[in-house]
Coordinates of C-alpha atoms in Angstrom, one line a residue:
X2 CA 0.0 0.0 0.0
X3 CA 1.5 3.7 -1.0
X4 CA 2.9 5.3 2.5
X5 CA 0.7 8.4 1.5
X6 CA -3.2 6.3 1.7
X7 CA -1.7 4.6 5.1
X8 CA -1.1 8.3 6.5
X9 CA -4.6 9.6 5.2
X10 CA -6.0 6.3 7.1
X11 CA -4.6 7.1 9.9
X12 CA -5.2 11.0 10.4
X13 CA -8.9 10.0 9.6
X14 CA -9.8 7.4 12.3
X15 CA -12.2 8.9 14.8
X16 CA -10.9 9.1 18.0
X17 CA -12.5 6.8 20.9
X18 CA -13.5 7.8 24.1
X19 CA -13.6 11.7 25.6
X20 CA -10.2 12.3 26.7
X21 CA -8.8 11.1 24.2
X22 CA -9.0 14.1 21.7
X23 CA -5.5 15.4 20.5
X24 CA -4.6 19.0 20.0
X25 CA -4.0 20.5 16.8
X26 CA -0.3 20.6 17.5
X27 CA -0.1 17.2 19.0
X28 CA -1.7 16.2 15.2
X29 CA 0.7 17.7 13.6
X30 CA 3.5 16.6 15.8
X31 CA 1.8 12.7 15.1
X32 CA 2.3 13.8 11.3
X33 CA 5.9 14.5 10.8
X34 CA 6.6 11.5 13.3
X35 CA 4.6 8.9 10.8
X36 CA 5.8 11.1 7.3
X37 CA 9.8 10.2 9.0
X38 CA 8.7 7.0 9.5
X39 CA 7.2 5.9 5.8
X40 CA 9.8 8.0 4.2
X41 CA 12.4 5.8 5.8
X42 CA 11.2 2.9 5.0
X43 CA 10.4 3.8 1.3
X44 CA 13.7 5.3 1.1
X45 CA 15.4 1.9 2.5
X46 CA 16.1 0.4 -1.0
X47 CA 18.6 3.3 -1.2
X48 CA 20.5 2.8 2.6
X49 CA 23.3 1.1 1.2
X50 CA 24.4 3.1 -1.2
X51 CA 24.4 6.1 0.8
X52 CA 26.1 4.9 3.5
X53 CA 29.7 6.8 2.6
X54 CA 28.0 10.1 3.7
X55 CA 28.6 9.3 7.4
X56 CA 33.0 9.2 6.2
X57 CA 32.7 12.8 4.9
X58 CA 35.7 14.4 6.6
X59 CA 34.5 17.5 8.5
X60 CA 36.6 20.9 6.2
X61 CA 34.9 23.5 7.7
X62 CA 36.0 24.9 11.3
X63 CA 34.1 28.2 12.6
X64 CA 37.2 30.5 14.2
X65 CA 37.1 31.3 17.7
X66 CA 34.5 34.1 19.2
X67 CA 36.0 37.9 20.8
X68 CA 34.6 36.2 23.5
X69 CA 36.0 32.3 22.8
X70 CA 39.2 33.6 25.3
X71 CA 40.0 29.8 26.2
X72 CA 39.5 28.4 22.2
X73 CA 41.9 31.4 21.4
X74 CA 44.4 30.3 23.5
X75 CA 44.3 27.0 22.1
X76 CA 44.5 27.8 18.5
X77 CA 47.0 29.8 19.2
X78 CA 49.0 27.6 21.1
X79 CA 48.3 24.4 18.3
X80 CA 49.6 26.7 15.7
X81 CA 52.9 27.2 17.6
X82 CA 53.6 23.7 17.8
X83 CA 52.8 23.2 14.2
X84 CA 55.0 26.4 12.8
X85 CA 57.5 24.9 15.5
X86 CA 57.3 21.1 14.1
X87 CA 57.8 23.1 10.6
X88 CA 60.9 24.8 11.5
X89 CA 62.7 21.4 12.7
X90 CA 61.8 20.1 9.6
X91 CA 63.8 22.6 7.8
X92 CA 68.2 22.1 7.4
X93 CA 69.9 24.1 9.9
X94 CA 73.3 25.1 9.2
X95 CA 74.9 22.3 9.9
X96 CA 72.8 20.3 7.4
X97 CA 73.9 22.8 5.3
X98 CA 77.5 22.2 5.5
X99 CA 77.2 18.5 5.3
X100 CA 75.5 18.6 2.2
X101 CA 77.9 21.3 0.3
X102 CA 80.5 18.9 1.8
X103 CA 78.9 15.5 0.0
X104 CA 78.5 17.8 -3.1
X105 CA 81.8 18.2 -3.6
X106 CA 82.9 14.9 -2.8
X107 CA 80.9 13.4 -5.5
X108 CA 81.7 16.5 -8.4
X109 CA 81.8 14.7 -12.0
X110 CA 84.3 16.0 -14.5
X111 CA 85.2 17.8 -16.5
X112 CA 85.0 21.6 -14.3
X113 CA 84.0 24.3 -16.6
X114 CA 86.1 26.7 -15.7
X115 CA 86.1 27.0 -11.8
X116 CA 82.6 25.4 -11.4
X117 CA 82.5 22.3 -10.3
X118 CA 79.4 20.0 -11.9
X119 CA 77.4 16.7 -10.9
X120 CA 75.7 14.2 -12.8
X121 CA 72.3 12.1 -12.2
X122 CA 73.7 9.1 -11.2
X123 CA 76.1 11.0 -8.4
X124 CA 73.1 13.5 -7.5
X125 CA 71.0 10.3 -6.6
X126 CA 73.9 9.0 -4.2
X127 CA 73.8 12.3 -2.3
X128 CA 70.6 12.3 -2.2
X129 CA 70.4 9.0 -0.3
X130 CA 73.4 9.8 2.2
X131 CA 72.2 13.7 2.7
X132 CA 69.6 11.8 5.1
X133 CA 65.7 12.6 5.1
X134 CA 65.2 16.2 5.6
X135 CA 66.9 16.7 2.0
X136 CA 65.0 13.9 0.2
X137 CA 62.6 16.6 -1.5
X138 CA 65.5 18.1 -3.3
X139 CA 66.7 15.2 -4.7
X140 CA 64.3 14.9 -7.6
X141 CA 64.0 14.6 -11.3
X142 CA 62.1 17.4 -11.5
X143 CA 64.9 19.5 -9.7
X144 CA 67.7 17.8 -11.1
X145 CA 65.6 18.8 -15.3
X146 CA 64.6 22.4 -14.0
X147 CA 68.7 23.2 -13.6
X148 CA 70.2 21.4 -16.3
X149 CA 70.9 23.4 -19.4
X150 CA 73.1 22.9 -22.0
X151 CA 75.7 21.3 -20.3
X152 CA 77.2 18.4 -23.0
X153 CA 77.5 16.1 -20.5
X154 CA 73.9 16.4 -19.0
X155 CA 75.2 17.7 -15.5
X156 CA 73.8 20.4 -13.4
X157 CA 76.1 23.2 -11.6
X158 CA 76.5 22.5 -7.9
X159 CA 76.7 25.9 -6.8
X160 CA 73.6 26.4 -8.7
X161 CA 71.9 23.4 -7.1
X162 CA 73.1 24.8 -3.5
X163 CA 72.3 27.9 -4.0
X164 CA 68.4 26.5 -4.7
X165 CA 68.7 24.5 -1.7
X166 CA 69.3 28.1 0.1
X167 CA 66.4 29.8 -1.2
X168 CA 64.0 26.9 -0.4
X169 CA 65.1 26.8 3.0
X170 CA 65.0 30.9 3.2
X171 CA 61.9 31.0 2.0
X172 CA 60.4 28.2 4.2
X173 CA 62.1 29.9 7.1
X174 CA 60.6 33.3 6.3
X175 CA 57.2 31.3 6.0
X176 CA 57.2 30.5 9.1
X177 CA 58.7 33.8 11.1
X178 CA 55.9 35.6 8.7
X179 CA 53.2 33.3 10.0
X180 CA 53.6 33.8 13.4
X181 CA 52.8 37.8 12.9
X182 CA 49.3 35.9 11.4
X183 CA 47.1 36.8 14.1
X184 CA 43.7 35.4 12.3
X185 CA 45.8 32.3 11.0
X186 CA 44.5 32.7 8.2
X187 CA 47.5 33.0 5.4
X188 CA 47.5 37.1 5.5
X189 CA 49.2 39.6 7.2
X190 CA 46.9 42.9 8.8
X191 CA 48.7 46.2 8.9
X192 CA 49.4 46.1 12.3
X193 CA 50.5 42.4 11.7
X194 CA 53.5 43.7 9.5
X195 CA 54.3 46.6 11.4
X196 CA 55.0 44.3 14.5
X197 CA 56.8 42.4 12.3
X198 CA 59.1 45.0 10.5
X199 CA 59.3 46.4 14.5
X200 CA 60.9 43.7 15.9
X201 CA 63.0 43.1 12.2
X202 CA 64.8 46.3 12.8
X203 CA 67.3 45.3 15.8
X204 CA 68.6 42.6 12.8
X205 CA 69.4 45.4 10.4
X206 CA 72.7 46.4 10.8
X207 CA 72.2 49.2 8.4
X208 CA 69.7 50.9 10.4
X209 CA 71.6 51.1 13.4
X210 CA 71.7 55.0 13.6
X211 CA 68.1 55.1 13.5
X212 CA 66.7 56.9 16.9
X213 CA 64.1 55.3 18.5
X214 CA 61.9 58.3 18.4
X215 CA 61.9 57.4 14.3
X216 CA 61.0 53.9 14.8
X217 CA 57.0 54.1 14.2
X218 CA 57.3 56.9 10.8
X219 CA 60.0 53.9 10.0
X220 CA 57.7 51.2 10.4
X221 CA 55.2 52.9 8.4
X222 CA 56.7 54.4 5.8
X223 CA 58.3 50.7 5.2
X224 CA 54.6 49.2 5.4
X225 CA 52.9 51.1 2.9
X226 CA 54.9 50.0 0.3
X227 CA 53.9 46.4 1.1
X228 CA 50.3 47.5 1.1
X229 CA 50.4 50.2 -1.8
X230 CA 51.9 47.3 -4.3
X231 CA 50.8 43.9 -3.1
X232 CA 46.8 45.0 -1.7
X233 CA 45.3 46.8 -4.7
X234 CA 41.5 47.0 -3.5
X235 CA 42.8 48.0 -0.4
X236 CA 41.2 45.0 2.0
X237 CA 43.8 45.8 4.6
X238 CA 45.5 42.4 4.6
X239 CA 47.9 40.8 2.5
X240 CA 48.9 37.3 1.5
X241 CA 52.0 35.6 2.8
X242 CA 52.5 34.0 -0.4
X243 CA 52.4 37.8 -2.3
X244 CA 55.0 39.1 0.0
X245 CA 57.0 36.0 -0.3
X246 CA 56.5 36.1 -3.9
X247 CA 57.8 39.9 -4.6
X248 CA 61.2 41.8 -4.0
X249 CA 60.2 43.6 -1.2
X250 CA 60.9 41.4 1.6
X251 CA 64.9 41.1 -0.4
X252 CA 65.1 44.5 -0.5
X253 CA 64.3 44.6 3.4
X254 CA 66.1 42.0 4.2
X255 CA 69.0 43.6 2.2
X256 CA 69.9 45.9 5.1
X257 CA 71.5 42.9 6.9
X258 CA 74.7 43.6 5.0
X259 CA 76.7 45.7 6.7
X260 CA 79.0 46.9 3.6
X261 CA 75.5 47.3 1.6
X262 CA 77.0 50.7 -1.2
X263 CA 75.4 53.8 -0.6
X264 CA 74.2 53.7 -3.9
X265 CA 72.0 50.7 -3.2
X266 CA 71.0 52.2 -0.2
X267 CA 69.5 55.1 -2.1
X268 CA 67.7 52.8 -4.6
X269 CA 66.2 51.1 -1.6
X270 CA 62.7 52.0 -0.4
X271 CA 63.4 50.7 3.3
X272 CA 67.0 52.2 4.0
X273 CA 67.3 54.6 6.5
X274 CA 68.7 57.6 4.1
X275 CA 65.4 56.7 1.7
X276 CA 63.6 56.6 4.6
X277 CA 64.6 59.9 6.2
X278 CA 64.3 61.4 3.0
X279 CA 60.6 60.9 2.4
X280 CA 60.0 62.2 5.8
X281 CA 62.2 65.1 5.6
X282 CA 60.0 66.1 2.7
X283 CA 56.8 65.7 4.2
X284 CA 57.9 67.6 7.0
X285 CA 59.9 70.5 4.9
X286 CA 56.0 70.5 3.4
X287 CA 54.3 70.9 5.5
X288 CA 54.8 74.9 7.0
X289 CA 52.6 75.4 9.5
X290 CA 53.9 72.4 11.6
X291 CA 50.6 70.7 12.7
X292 CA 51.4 67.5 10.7
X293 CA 49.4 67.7 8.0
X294 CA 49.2 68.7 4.7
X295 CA 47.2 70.8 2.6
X296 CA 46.6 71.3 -0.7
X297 CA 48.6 74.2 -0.7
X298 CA 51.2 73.1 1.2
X299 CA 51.5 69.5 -1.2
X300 CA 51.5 72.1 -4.5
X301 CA 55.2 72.4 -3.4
X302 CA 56.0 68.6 -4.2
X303 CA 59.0 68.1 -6.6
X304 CA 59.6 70.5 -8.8
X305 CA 56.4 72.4 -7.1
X306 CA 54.9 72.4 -11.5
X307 CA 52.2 70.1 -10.5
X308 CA 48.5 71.3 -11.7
X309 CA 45.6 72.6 -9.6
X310 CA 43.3 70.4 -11.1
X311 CA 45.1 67.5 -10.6
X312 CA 45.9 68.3 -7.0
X313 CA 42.4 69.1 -6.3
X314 CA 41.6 65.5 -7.5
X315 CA 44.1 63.9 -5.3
X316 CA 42.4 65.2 -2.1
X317 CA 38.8 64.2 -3.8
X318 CA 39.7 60.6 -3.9
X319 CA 42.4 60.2 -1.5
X320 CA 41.7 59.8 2.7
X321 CA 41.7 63.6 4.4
X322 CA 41.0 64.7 7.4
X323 CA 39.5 68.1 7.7
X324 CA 40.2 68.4 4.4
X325 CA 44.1 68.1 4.7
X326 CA 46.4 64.9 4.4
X327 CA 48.5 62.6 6.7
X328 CA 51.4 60.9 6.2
X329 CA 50.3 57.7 5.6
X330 CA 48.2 59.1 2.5
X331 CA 50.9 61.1 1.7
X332 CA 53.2 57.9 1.3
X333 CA 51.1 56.4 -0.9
X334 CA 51.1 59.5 -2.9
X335 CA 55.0 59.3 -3.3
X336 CA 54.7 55.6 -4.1
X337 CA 52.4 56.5 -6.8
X338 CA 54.7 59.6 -8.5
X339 CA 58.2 57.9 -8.0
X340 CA 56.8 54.7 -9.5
X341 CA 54.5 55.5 -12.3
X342 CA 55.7 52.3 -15.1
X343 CA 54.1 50.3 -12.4
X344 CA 50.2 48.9 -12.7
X345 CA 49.6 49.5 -8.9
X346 CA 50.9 53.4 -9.5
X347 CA 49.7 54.0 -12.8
X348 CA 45.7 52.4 -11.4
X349 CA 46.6 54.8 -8.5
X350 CA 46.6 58.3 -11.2
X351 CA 43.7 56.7 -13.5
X352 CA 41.8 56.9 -10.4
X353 CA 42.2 60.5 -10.5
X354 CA 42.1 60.9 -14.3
X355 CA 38.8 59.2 -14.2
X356 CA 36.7 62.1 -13.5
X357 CA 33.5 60.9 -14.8
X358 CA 34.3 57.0 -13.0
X359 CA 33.5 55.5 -16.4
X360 CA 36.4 53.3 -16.4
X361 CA 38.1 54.7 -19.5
X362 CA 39.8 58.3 -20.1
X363 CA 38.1 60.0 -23.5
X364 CA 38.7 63.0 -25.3
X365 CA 36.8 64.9 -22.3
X366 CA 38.9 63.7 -19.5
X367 CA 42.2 64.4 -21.6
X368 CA 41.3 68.2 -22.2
X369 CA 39.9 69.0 -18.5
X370 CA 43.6 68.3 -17.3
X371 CA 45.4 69.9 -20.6
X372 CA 43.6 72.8 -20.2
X373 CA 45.3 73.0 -16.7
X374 CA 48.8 72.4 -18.2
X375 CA 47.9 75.4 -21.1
X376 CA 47.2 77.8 -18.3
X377 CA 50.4 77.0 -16.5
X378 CA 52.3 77.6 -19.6
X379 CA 50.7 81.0 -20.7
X380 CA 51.9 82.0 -16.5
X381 CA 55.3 81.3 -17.3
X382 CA 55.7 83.0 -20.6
X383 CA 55.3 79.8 -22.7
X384 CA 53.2 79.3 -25.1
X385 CA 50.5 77.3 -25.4
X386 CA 50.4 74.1 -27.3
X387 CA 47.4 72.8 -29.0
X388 CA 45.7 70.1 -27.0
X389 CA 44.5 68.2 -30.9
X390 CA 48.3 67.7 -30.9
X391 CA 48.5 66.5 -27.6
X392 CA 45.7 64.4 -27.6
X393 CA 46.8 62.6 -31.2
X394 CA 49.9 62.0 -29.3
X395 CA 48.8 60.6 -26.3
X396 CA 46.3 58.5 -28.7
X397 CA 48.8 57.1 -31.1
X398 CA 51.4 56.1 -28.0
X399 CA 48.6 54.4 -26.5
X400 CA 47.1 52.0 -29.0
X401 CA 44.0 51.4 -27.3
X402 CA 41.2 49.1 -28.1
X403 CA 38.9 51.4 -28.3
X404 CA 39.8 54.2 -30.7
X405 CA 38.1 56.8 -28.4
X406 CA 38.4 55.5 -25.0
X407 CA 41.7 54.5 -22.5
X408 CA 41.6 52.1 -20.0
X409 CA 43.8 51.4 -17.6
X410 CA 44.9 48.6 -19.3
X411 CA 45.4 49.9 -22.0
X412 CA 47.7 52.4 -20.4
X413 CA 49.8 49.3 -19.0
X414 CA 49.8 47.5 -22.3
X415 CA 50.9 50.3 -24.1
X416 CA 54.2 50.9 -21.7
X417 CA 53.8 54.8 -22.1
X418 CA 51.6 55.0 -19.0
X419 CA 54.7 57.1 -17.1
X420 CA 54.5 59.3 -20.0
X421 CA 50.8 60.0 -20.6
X422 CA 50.5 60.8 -16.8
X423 CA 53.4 63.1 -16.6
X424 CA 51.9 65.3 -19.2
X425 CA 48.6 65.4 -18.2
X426 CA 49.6 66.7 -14.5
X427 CA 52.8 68.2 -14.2
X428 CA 53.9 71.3 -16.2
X429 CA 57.8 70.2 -15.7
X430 CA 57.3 66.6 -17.2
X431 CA 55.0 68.1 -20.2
X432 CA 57.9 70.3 -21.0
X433 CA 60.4 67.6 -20.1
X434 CA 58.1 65.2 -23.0
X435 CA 57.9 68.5 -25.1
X436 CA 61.7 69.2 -25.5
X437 CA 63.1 65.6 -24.9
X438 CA 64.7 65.9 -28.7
X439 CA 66.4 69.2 -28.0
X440 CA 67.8 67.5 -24.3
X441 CA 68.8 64.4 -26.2
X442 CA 71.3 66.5 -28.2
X443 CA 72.6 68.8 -25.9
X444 CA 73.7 65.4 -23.9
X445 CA 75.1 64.2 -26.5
X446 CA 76.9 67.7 -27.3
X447 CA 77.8 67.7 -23.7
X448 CA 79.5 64.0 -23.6
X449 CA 81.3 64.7 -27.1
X450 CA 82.5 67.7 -25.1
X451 CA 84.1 65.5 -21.8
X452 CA 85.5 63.1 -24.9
X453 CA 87.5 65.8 -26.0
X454 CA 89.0 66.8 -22.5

């Protein structure tokens, strides 16, 4: 008989006797108990096959409550262990030695030149007396990624060493990384990197001479970077594997030589002189000493040539507070300028291009901050160049997809983003663009010149 007559049966039949009569939520109660019972049973045919659900592996875990003090604690605490388990797993120095020692002991020749070289059949014997922790080195797959055109089919040992190093460097900063990960969750918060660059600086020989006082505008100034490149959407966290994966965290760690030139250490974003030089300028900008900046007092950047249009954009879009600008914004304002062939600068300015927030720069947008750059010129005695010309220009460099529209993509594709920027915003780098034949031969004048002496 079908499950569904036996229920109708059943709700029908009177009910015997006076105190017998059931509520109507004792009823329905009755129904769901006798629907779970038929379904059951009609659904029996299929328990056997269904039986694998109750193996599913559990792969979701809710994180501990604000309030979860005591589950904190022990995530916290199970995450130590397993970063610390990690780290023994990895070849101290030691290891290290041994293995560079086995390395040369099993060389094949011929040398090429002064580098020593190994073959597959002697790579496999190291392999099996450098002991466990280097087994996952020991692969084909690492053994084909460095061989190149050696005749004999051998791989450089330095080469293959010098992998080893990275891999262990990399695991290593993995792990010193992770424990700044607060959430444990594979990212780094602001405040997670600033601990971490905080407690980095003692292990800097190069920054040494840094007061104490300067520590927290160091920490910051070093931070945005990380943020201004590697978060884009501006989430306010980061991805250990992004910061393993660019220079950054090199150039940082750079500052552990103590002989580091001093040209590298003006190239480098975290030195101290770099450092103390973006400061200096904020606070040479800012003239009325309350530790912010104004529009006014940010016309003075660089070569002080930069448009009013433009600048009133900047502190449109960008964070202000009372309608002025702190240093953090101000960093990524610097970032943006000194690195404009980048996608992360170059999005940066088409945010501030983008007047209409189409998502593309047209004829419109293009002659709004010309018209600027015109003005400037007819201030300092120049004359005015037609903006048709300008506008061809800035067309034909481009190339982009849409004969009347730029994207930013089309700015990065292109490689002239630097240069469509600086001309649209700074009266210094249009004349720079403007005149770049006459300055190309007056170098060349000038170096002919010095060849002579």
């Amino acid at each position: 008989m079908d499950w569904k007559e036996v229920l109708r049966r059943r709700l029908a039949t009177p009910k015997t006797g006076p105190n017998k009569k059931k509520s109507e939520q004792e009823l329905k109660d009755e129904e769901m108990d006798l629907f779970t019972k038929y379904y059951s049973e009609w659904k029996g045919g299929r328990k056997n096959t269904n039986e694998f659900y109750k193996t599913i592996p559990r792969f979701y875990y809710r994180l501990p409550a604000e309030d979860e003090v005591l589950l904190q604690k022990l995530r916290e605490e199970s995450r130590a262990v397993f970063l610390q388990r990690k780290s023994r797993e990895l070849l101290d120095n030691e290891e290290l030695q041994n293995l560079w020692f086995l390395l040369d002991k099993h060389q094949t020749p011929p040398m090429i030149g002064e580098e020593a070289m190994i073959n597959y059949e002697n790579f496999l014997k190291v392999g099996e007396k450098a002991g466990p922790k280097c087994k996952q080195f020991f692969t084909a797959k690492v053994f084909a990624k460095l061989l190149h055109t050696d005749s004999y089919g051998r791989i450089s040992i330095m080469q293959f060493f010098n992998y080893v190093m990275r891999k262990v460097w990399l695991h290593q900063t993995r792990i010193g990384l992770s424990l700044y990960d607060v959430a444990g969750q594979g990212y780094l918060r602001e405040s997670d990197l600033e601990n971490y660059i905080l407690e980095l600086i003692p292990t800097l020989p190069q920054l040494d001479g840094l007061e104490k006082s300067f520590y927290s505008f160091y920490v910051c100034t070093a931070v945005r970077k990380f943020f201004f490149f590697l978060d884009p959407l501006r989430t306010g966290k980061i991805k250990i594997q992004d910061i393993l994966a660019c220079s950054f965290l090199d150039d940082l760690l750079e500052l552990r030589d103590e002989e580091l030139s001093k040209e590298s250490q003006e190239t480098n974003w975290f030195s101290a002189p770099s450092a103390l030089r973006v400061y200096g300028q904020y606070l040479n900008l800012d003239k009325d000493h309350n530790g912010m900046l104004s529009k006014e007092e940010l016309s003075r950047y660089g070569t002080a040539t930069m448009t009013n249009v433009f600048l009133d954009r900047v502190f449109q879009e960008c964070l202000t507070y009372d309608g002025e600008m702190d240093y953090k914004t101000y960093l990524d304002f610097v970032l943006a300028l000194e690195n404009r062939k980048e996608p992360a600068a170059l999005q940066y300015i088409f945010k501030l291009l983008d007047i209409e927030n189409k998502g593309y720069l047209n004829v419109f947008s293009l002659n709004y901050f010309f018209r600027a750059i015109q003005e400037l010129m007819k201030i300092h005695g120049q004359d005015p160049v037609s903006f048709q010309d300008v506008k061809d220009e800035i067309f034909d460099m481009v190339k982009p997809k849409d004969p009347l529209k730029i994207s930013l993509q089309d700015l990065i594709n292109s490689n002239q983003g630097d240069t469509v920027t600086t001309i649209l915003i700074d009266l210094n780098g249009f004349w720079t663009y403007e005149n770049r034949e006459a300055l190309v031969a007056n170098d060349s004048e000038n170096s002919a010149e010095l060849d002579d002496t």
